[in-house]
XYZ file of C-alpha atoms in Angstrom:
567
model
C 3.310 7.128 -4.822
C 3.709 9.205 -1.171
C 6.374 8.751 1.138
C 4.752 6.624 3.291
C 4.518 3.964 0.945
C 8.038 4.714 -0.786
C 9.329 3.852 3.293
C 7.647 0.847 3.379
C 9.049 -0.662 0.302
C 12.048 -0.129 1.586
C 11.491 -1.204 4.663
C 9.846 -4.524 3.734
C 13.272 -5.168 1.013
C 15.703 -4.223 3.879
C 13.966 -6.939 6.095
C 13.672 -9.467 3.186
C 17.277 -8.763 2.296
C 18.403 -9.462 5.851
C 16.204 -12.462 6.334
C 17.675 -14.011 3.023
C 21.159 -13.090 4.166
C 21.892 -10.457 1.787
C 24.811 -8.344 1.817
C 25.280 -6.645 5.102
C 26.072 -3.061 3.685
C 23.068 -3.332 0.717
C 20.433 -4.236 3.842
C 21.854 -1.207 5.693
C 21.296 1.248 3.125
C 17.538 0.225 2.869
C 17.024 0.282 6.859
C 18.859 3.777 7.338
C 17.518 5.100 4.360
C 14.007 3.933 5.358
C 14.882 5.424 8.804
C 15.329 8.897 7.639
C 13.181 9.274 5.153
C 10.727 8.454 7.295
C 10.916 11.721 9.017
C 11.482 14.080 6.177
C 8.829 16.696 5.210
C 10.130 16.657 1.506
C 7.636 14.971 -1.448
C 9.982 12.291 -2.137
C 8.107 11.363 -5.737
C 8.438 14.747 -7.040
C 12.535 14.762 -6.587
C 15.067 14.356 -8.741
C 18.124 11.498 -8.303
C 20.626 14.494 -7.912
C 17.568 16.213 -5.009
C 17.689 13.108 -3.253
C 20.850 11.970 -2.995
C 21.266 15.486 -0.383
C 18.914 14.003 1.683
C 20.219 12.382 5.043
C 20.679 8.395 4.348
C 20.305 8.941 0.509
C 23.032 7.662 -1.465
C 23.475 7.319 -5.167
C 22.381 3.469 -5.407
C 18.915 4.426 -2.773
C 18.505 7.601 -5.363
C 18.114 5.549 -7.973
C 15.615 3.006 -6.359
C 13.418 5.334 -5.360
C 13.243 6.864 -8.908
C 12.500 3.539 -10.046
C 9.650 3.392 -7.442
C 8.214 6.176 -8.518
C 8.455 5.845 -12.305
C 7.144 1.984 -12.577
C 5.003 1.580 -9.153
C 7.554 -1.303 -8.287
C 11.158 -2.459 -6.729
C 12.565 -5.373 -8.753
C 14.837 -5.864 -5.750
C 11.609 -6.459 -3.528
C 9.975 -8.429 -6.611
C 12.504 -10.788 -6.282
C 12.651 -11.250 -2.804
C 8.725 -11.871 -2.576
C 9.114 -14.150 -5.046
C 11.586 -16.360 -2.596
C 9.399 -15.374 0.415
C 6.446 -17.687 1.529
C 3.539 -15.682 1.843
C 3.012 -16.935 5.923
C 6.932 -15.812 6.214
C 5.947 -12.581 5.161
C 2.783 -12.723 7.916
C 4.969 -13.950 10.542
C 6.597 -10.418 10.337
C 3.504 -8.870 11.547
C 3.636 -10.569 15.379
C 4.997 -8.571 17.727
C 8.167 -9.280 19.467
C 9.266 -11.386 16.194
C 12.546 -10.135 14.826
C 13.790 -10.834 11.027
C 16.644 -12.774 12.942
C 14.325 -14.494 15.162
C 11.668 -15.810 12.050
C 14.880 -16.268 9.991
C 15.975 -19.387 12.959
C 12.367 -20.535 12.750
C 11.900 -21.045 9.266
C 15.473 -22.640 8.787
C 15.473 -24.553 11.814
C 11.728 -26.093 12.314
C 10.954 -25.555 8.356
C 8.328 -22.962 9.788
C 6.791 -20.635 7.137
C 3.101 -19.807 8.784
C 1.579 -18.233 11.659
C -0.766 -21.138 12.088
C 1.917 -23.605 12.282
C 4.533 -21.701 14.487
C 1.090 -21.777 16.517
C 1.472 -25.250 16.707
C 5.165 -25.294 17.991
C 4.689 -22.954 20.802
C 1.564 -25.520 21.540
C 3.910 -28.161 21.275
C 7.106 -26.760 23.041
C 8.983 -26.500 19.583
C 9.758 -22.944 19.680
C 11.030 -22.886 23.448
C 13.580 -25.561 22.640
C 15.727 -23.587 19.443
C 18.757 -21.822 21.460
C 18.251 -18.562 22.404
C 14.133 -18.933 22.586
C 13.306 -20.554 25.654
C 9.419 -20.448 27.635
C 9.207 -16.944 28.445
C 9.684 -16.159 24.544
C 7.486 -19.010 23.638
C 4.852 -17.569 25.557
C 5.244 -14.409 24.421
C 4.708 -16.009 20.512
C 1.871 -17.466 21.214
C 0.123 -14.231 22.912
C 0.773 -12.607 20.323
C -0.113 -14.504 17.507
C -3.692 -15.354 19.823
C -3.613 -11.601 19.993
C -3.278 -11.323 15.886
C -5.422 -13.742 15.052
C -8.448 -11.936 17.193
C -7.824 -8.884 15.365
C -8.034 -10.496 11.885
C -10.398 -8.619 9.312
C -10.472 -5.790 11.627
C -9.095 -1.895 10.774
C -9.154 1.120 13.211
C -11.394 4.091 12.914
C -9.296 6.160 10.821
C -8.807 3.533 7.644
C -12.700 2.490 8.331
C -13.698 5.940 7.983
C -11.923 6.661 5.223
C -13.154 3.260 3.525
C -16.577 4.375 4.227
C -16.420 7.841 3.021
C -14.302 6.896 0.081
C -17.689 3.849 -0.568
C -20.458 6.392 -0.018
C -19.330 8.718 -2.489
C -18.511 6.524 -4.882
C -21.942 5.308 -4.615
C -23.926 8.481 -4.434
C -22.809 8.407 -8.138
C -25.220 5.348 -8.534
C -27.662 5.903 -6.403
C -29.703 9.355 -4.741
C -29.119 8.176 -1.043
C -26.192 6.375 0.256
C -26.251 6.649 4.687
C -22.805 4.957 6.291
C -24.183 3.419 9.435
C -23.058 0.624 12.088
C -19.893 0.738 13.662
C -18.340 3.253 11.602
C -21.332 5.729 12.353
C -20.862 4.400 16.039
C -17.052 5.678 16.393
C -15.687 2.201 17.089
C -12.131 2.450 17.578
C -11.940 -1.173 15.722
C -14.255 -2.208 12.840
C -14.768 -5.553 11.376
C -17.756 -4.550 9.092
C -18.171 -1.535 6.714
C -22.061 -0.696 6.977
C -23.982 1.247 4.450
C -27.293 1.517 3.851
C -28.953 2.546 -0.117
C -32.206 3.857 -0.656
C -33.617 1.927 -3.935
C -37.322 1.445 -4.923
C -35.719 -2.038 -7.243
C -33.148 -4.038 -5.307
C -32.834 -6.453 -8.123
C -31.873 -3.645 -10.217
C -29.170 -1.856 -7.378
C -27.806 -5.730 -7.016
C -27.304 -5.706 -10.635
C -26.286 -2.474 -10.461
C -23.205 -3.404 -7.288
C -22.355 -6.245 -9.063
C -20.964 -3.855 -12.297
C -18.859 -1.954 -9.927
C -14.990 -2.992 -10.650
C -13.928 -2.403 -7.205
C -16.335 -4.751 -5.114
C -15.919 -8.587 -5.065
C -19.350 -10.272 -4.006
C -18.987 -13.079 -1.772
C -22.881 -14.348 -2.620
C -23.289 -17.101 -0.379
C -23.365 -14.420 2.136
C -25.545 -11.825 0.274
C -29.350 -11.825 0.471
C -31.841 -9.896 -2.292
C -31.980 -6.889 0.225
C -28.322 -7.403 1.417
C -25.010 -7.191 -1.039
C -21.873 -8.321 0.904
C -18.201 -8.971 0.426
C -14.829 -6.837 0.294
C -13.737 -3.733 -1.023
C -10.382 -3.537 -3.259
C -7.627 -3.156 -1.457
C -8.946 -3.968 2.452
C -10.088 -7.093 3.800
C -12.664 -5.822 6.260
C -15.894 -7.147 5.323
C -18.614 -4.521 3.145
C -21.963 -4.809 3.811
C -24.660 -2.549 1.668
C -28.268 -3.168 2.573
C -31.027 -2.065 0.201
C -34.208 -0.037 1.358
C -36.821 1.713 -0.014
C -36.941 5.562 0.491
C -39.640 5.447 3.411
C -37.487 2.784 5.434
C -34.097 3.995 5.648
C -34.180 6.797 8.995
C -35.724 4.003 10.740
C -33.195 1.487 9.621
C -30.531 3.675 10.169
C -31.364 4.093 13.716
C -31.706 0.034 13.829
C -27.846 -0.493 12.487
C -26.259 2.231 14.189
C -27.223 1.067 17.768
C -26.057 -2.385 19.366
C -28.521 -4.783 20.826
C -27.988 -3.918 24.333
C -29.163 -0.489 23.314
C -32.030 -1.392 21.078
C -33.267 -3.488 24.115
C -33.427 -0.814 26.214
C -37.056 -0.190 27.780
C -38.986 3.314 28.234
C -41.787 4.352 30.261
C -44.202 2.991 27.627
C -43.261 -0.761 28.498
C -42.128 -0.918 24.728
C -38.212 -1.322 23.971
C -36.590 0.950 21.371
C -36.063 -1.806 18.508
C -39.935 -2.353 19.660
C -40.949 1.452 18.700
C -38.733 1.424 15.399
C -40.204 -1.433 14.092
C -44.173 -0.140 14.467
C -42.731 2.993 12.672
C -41.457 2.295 9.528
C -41.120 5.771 8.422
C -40.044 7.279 11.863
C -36.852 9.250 12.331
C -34.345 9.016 14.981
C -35.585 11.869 17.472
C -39.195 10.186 16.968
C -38.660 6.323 17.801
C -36.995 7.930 21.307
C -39.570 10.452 21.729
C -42.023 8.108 20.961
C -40.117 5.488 23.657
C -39.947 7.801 26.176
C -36.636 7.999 26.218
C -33.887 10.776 25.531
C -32.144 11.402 22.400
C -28.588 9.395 23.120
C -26.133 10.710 19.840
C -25.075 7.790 17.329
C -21.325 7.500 18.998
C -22.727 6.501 22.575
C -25.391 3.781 21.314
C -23.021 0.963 22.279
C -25.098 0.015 25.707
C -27.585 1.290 27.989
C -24.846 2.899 30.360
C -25.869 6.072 28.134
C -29.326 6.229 29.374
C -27.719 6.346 33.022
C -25.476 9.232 31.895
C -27.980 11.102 29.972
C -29.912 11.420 33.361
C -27.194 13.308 34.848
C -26.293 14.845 31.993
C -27.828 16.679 28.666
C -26.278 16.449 25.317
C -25.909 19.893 25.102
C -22.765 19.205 27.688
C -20.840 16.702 25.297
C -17.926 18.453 24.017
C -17.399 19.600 20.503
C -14.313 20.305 18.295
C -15.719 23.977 18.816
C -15.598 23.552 22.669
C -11.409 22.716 21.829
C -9.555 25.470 22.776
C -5.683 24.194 22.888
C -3.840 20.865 21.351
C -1.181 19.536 23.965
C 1.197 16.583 24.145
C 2.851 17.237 20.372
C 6.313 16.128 19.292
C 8.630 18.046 16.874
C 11.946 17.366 15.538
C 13.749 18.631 18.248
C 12.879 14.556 19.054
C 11.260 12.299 17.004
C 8.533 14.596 15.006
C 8.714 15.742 11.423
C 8.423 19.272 11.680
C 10.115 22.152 13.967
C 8.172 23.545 17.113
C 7.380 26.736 14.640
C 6.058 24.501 12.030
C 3.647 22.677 14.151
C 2.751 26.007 16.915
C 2.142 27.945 13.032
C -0.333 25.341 11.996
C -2.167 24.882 15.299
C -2.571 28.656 15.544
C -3.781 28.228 11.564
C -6.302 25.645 12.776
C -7.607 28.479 15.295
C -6.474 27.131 18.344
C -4.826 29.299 21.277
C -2.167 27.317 22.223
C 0.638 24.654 21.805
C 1.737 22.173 24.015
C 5.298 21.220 23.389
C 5.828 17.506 24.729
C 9.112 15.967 22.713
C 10.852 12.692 24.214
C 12.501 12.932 27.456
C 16.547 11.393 28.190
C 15.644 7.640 28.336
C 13.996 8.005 25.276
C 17.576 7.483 23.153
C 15.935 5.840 19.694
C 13.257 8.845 19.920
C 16.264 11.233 19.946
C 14.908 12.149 23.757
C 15.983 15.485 25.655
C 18.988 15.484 27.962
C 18.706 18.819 30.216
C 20.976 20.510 28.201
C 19.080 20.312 24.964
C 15.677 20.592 26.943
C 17.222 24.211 27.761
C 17.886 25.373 24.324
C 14.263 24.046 23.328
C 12.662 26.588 25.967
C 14.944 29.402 24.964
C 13.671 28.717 21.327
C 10.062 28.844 22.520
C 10.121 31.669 24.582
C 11.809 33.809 21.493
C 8.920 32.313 19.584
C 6.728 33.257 22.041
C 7.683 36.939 21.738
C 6.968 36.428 18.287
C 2.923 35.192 18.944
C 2.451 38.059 21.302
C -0.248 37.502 24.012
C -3.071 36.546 21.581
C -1.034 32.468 21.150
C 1.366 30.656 23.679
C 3.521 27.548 23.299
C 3.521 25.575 26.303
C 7.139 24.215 27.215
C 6.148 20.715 28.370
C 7.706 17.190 28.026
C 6.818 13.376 27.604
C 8.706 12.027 30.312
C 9.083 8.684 30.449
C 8.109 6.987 33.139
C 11.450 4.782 34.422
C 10.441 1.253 35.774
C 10.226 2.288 39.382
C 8.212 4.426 38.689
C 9.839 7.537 38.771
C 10.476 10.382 35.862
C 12.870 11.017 33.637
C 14.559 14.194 34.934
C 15.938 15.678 37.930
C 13.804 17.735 39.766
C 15.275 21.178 38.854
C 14.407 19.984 34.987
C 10.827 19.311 35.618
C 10.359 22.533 37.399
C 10.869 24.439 34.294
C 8.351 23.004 32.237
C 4.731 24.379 32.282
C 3.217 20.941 32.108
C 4.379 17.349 32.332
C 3.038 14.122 30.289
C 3.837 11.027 31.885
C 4.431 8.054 30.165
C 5.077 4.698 29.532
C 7.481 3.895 26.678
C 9.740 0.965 27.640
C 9.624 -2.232 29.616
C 5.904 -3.016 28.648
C 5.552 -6.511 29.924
C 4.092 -6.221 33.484
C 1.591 -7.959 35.913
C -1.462 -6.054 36.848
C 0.391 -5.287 39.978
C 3.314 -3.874 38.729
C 2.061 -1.730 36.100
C -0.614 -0.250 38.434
C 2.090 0.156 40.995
C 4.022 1.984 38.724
C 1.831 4.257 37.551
C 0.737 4.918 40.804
C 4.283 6.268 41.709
C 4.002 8.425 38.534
C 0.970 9.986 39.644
C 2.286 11.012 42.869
C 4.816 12.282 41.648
C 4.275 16.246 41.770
C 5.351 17.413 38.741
C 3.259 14.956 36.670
C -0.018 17.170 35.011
C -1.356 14.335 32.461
C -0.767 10.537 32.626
C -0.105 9.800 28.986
C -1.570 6.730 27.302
C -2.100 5.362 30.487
C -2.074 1.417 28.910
C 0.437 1.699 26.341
C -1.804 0.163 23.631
C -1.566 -0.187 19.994
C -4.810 -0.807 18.386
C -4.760 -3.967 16.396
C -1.098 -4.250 16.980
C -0.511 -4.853 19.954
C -2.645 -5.356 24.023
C -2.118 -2.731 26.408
C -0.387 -3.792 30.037
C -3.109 -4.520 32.518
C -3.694 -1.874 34.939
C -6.623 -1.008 37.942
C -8.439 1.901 35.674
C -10.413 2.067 39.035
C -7.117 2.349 41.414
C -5.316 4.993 38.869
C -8.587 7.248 37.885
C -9.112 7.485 41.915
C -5.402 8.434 42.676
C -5.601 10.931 39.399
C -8.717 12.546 41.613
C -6.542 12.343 44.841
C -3.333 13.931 43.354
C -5.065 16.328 40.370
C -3.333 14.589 37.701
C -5.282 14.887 34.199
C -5.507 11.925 32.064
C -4.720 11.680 28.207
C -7.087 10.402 25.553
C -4.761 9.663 23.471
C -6.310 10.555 20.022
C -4.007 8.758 17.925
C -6.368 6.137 15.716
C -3.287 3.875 16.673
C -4.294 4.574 20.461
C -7.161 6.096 21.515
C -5.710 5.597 25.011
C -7.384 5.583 27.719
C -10.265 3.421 26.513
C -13.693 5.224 26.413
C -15.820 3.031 28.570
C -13.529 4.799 31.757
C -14.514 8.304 30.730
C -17.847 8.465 32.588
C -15.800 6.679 35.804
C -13.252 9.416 35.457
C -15.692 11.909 35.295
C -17.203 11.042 38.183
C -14.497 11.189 40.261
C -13.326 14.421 39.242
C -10.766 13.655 37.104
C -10.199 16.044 33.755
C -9.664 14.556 30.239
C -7.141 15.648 27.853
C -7.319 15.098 24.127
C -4.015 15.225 23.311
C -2.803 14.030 19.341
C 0.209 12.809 20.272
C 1.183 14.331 16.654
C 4.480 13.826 15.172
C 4.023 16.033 12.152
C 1.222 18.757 11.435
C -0.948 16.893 9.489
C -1.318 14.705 12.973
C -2.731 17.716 14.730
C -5.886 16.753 13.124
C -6.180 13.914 14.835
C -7.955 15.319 17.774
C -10.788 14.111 15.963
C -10.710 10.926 16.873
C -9.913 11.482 20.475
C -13.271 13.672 20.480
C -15.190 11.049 18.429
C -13.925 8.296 21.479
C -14.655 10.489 24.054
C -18.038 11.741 22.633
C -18.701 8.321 22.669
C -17.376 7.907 26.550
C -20.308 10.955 27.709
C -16.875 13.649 28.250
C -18.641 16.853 28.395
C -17.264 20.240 27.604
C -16.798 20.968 31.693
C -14.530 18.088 32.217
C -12.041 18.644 28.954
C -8.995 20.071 29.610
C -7.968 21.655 26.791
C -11.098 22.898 26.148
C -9.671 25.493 28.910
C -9.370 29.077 27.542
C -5.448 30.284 27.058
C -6.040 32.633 29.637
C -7.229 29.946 32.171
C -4.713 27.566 30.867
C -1.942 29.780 32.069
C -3.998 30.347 34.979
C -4.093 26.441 35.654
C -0.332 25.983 34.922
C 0.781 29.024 36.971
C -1.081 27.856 39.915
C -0.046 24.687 39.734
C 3.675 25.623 39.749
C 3.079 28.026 42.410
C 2.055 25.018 44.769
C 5.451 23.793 43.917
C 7.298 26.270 44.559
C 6.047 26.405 48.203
């Protein structure tokens, strides 16, 4: 058991205990013990009782059930509360905005224990009439749960790939070719079907063959002879393995990969793509498009025919590479709300073979992420410029911030403040509900604002969780250009923020990307990779990344820009 899943038992009792009225103190311990634990670097299953009780938020009685945890898989405090818990109650703690106090009043009041029947109330003008509810928070219900129910069977491009890769290999043990393809071999940042394709001369026999395997449930009304599909233990998201003999499967793995609008797309010969693959059975991928007349477009872009517009302008020899990477900005450590210290996470960046380190904790505002007052914000930069002495010339941390960006519009610190850092992220944290109008407007004054370098997450989105605020993408990417403000991809699977299909636009305009992790602990350095994979997939070439920028004309960039500043 890892410490993720050790937090969210305790998590999920705390907020079972409190819905069911437990003792105050007893649903306490869970929530700040869940809190901090949350943040520690230590391998909770491999301590003692006596090890853990020195932990911050550990007592003797949370000791002892996370021992228990750890020695039977299970919490008989949380067994009995799921056993008193409707399963829709426990759903209903998934929509956003829906507190354990707030469900508790629905359930006990309206006899509510669903999502598809508290549906029903906001429909109905239930929910607005329980005191302390009203429209507005009716509304906001029944967004979200609209929201919820149109991400339902989907997971984000981190568990899919891991699903997939975790599938293939499994099955390489069965079979002598196993190709993941679809969406998953497409980047999507959300994926509702697991694709695979198996090279097999018998399909009766590889059906026969699936249907042994412990850890796949067939759902045969929707399988085919050629087509196995149905779920994979432990995820919802539907599995999909198609069978093909050994001189089919390059040209059906081109087929799956790309989307219709793609596959549709027309070369000089008067035949479409799908057209070409289909007359040549045994064709690879660089022959169907040579043989269309068209150019090579990579697997991640084949989501439309936009990329046969870009790949006139551009070659894909230009799209940039983890190689091309050069620096990881916008990282948090626990001088805020990250796991590790700003040595920790500069150590393992330089281990990774990167130049630099962008430092980017929490600014003021940003109380329940421990944010920076000025003072503290000081002592951080003295730390990284003795650690910086340390790393001689050949590695830099960058002293930066994640301001917040207030609801006028304005940043978090005083002037003075922001002049000392080397770079400034930009941000939305709080206040999320806006009109189109207001949130543009807002991050319009944010961009204007002179000490802004990157505008962080620019929508505030959580994939699968919860809708970004509407902006103008056109409106902010052109006032980036005007005012030479770099925007983040946010790489974070949970993010991948700003959305690729605004890459080229940016581009265009002049505006520089930034694939920034947003990590909170080392391990989440490596999630550049998805911010590459999503803007691979947007056309971003090599030119056009920021950090792909050398150290030296990093500190070139920075210095210049703070020159200006100082003018």
């Amino acid at each position: 058991m890892d410490n993720s899943e050790i937090v969210d038992i305790l998590e999920l009792t705390g907020r079972l205990m409190e819905l069911h009225d437990a003792d105050a103190f007893r649903v306490r311990a869970y929530q700040t013990a869940a809190f901090n634990l949350d943040k520690t670097t230590e391998h909770l299953a491999q301590l003692s009782a006596a090890d853990l009780i020195k932990l911050p938020g550990v007592g003797k009685m949370m000791a002892g059930k996370i021992r228990e945890m750890v020695e039977t898989g299970r919490l008989q405090d949380l067994d009995e509360l799921l056993a008193r818990t409707p399963e829709g109650v426990l759903e209903m703690f998934k929509i956003k905005g829906l507190g354990v106090k707030k469900i508790k009043t629905i359930w006990q009041e309206l006899g509510i224990d669903n999502p598809r029947d508290l549906k029903i109330a906001c429909e109905n003008g239930q929910i607005a009439r329980i005191k302390g509810f009203g429209e507005k928070m009716q509304e906001k219900i029944l967004q979200s749960l609209e929201f919820m129910q149109s991400q339902s069977g989907k997971v984000r491009m981190d568990r899919a790939e891991a699903l997939a890769n975790v599938l293939r290999d499994e099955l390489l043990t069965h079979f002598a070719r196993v190709e993941i393809s679809g969406q998953v071999r497409r980047q999507a940042q959300e994926v509702d079907t697991i694709q695979l394709l198996i090279e097999t001369p018998d399909p009766v026999a590889a059906q026969r063959e699936l249907s042994e395997l412990s850890f796949l449930t067939q759902h045969e009304a929707l399988s085919s002879p050629f087509a196995w599909r149905g779920e994979m233990q432990g995820s919802d998201v539907r599995i999909e393995l198609l069978l093909y003999p050994k001189n089919q499967i390059d040209q059906r793995l081109f087929v799956y990969t790309a989307t219709e609008p793609h596959l549709t797309q027309t070369g000089p010969t008067g035949q479409t793509l799908l057209q070409v693959a289909l007359t040549q059975p045994a064709a690879t991928e660089d022959e169907i498009y040579r043989r269309a007349g068209l150019p090579y477009i990579v697997p991640e872009m084949r989501e439309n025919a936009h990329a046969f517009d870009w790949a006139s302008r551009h070659t894909n020899d230009e799209l940039v590479t983890w190689e091309d990477l050069r620096g990881i900005l916008h990282n948090h450590s626990t001088w805020s709300d990250g796991k590790h210290t700003v040595e920790q996470m500069a150590l393992h960046c330089r281990e990774l073979g990167f130049q630099y380190f962008g430092i980017a904790d929490h600014s003021q505002t940003a109380s329940y992420a421990k944010g920076l007052d000025e003072s503290r914000v000081r002592q951080q930069q003295e730390e990284i410029d003795r650690l910086n002495a340390q790393f001689g010339p050949s590695f830099r941390i960058f002293k930066g911030t994640e301001s917040d960006i207030l609801s006028d519009g304005s940043l978090d610190f005083e002037e003075e403040t922001l002049a000392s850092f080397d770079y400034v992220v930009a941000s939305v944290h709080q206040n999320l509900t806006m009109s189109l109008e207001k949130a543009t407007t807002r991050l319009l004054r944010a961009i204007e604002n002179p000490y802004t370098t990157i505008l962080g997450h620019p929508t505030g989105r959580l994939l699968l969780a919860r809708e970004g605020y509407p902006i103008d993408h056109r409106a902010i990417i052109d006032a980036c250009a005007e005012h030479q403000v770099v925007i983040e991809i946010n790489a974070s699977p949970y993010r991948l923020d700003i959305d690729w299909q605004w890459i080229d636009y940016a581009m265009e305009q002049g505006v520089m990307l930034s694939i920034n992790p947003d990590a909170h602990e080392m391990a989440g350095l490596l999630d550049m990779r998805y911010g590459l994979a999503v803007g691979r997939k947007g056309g971003l070439t090599r030119k056009m990344t920021f950090n792909a920028l050398s150290l030296r004309e990093m500190n070139t960039y920075l210095r210049e820009r703070k020159r200006k500043l100082s003018k």
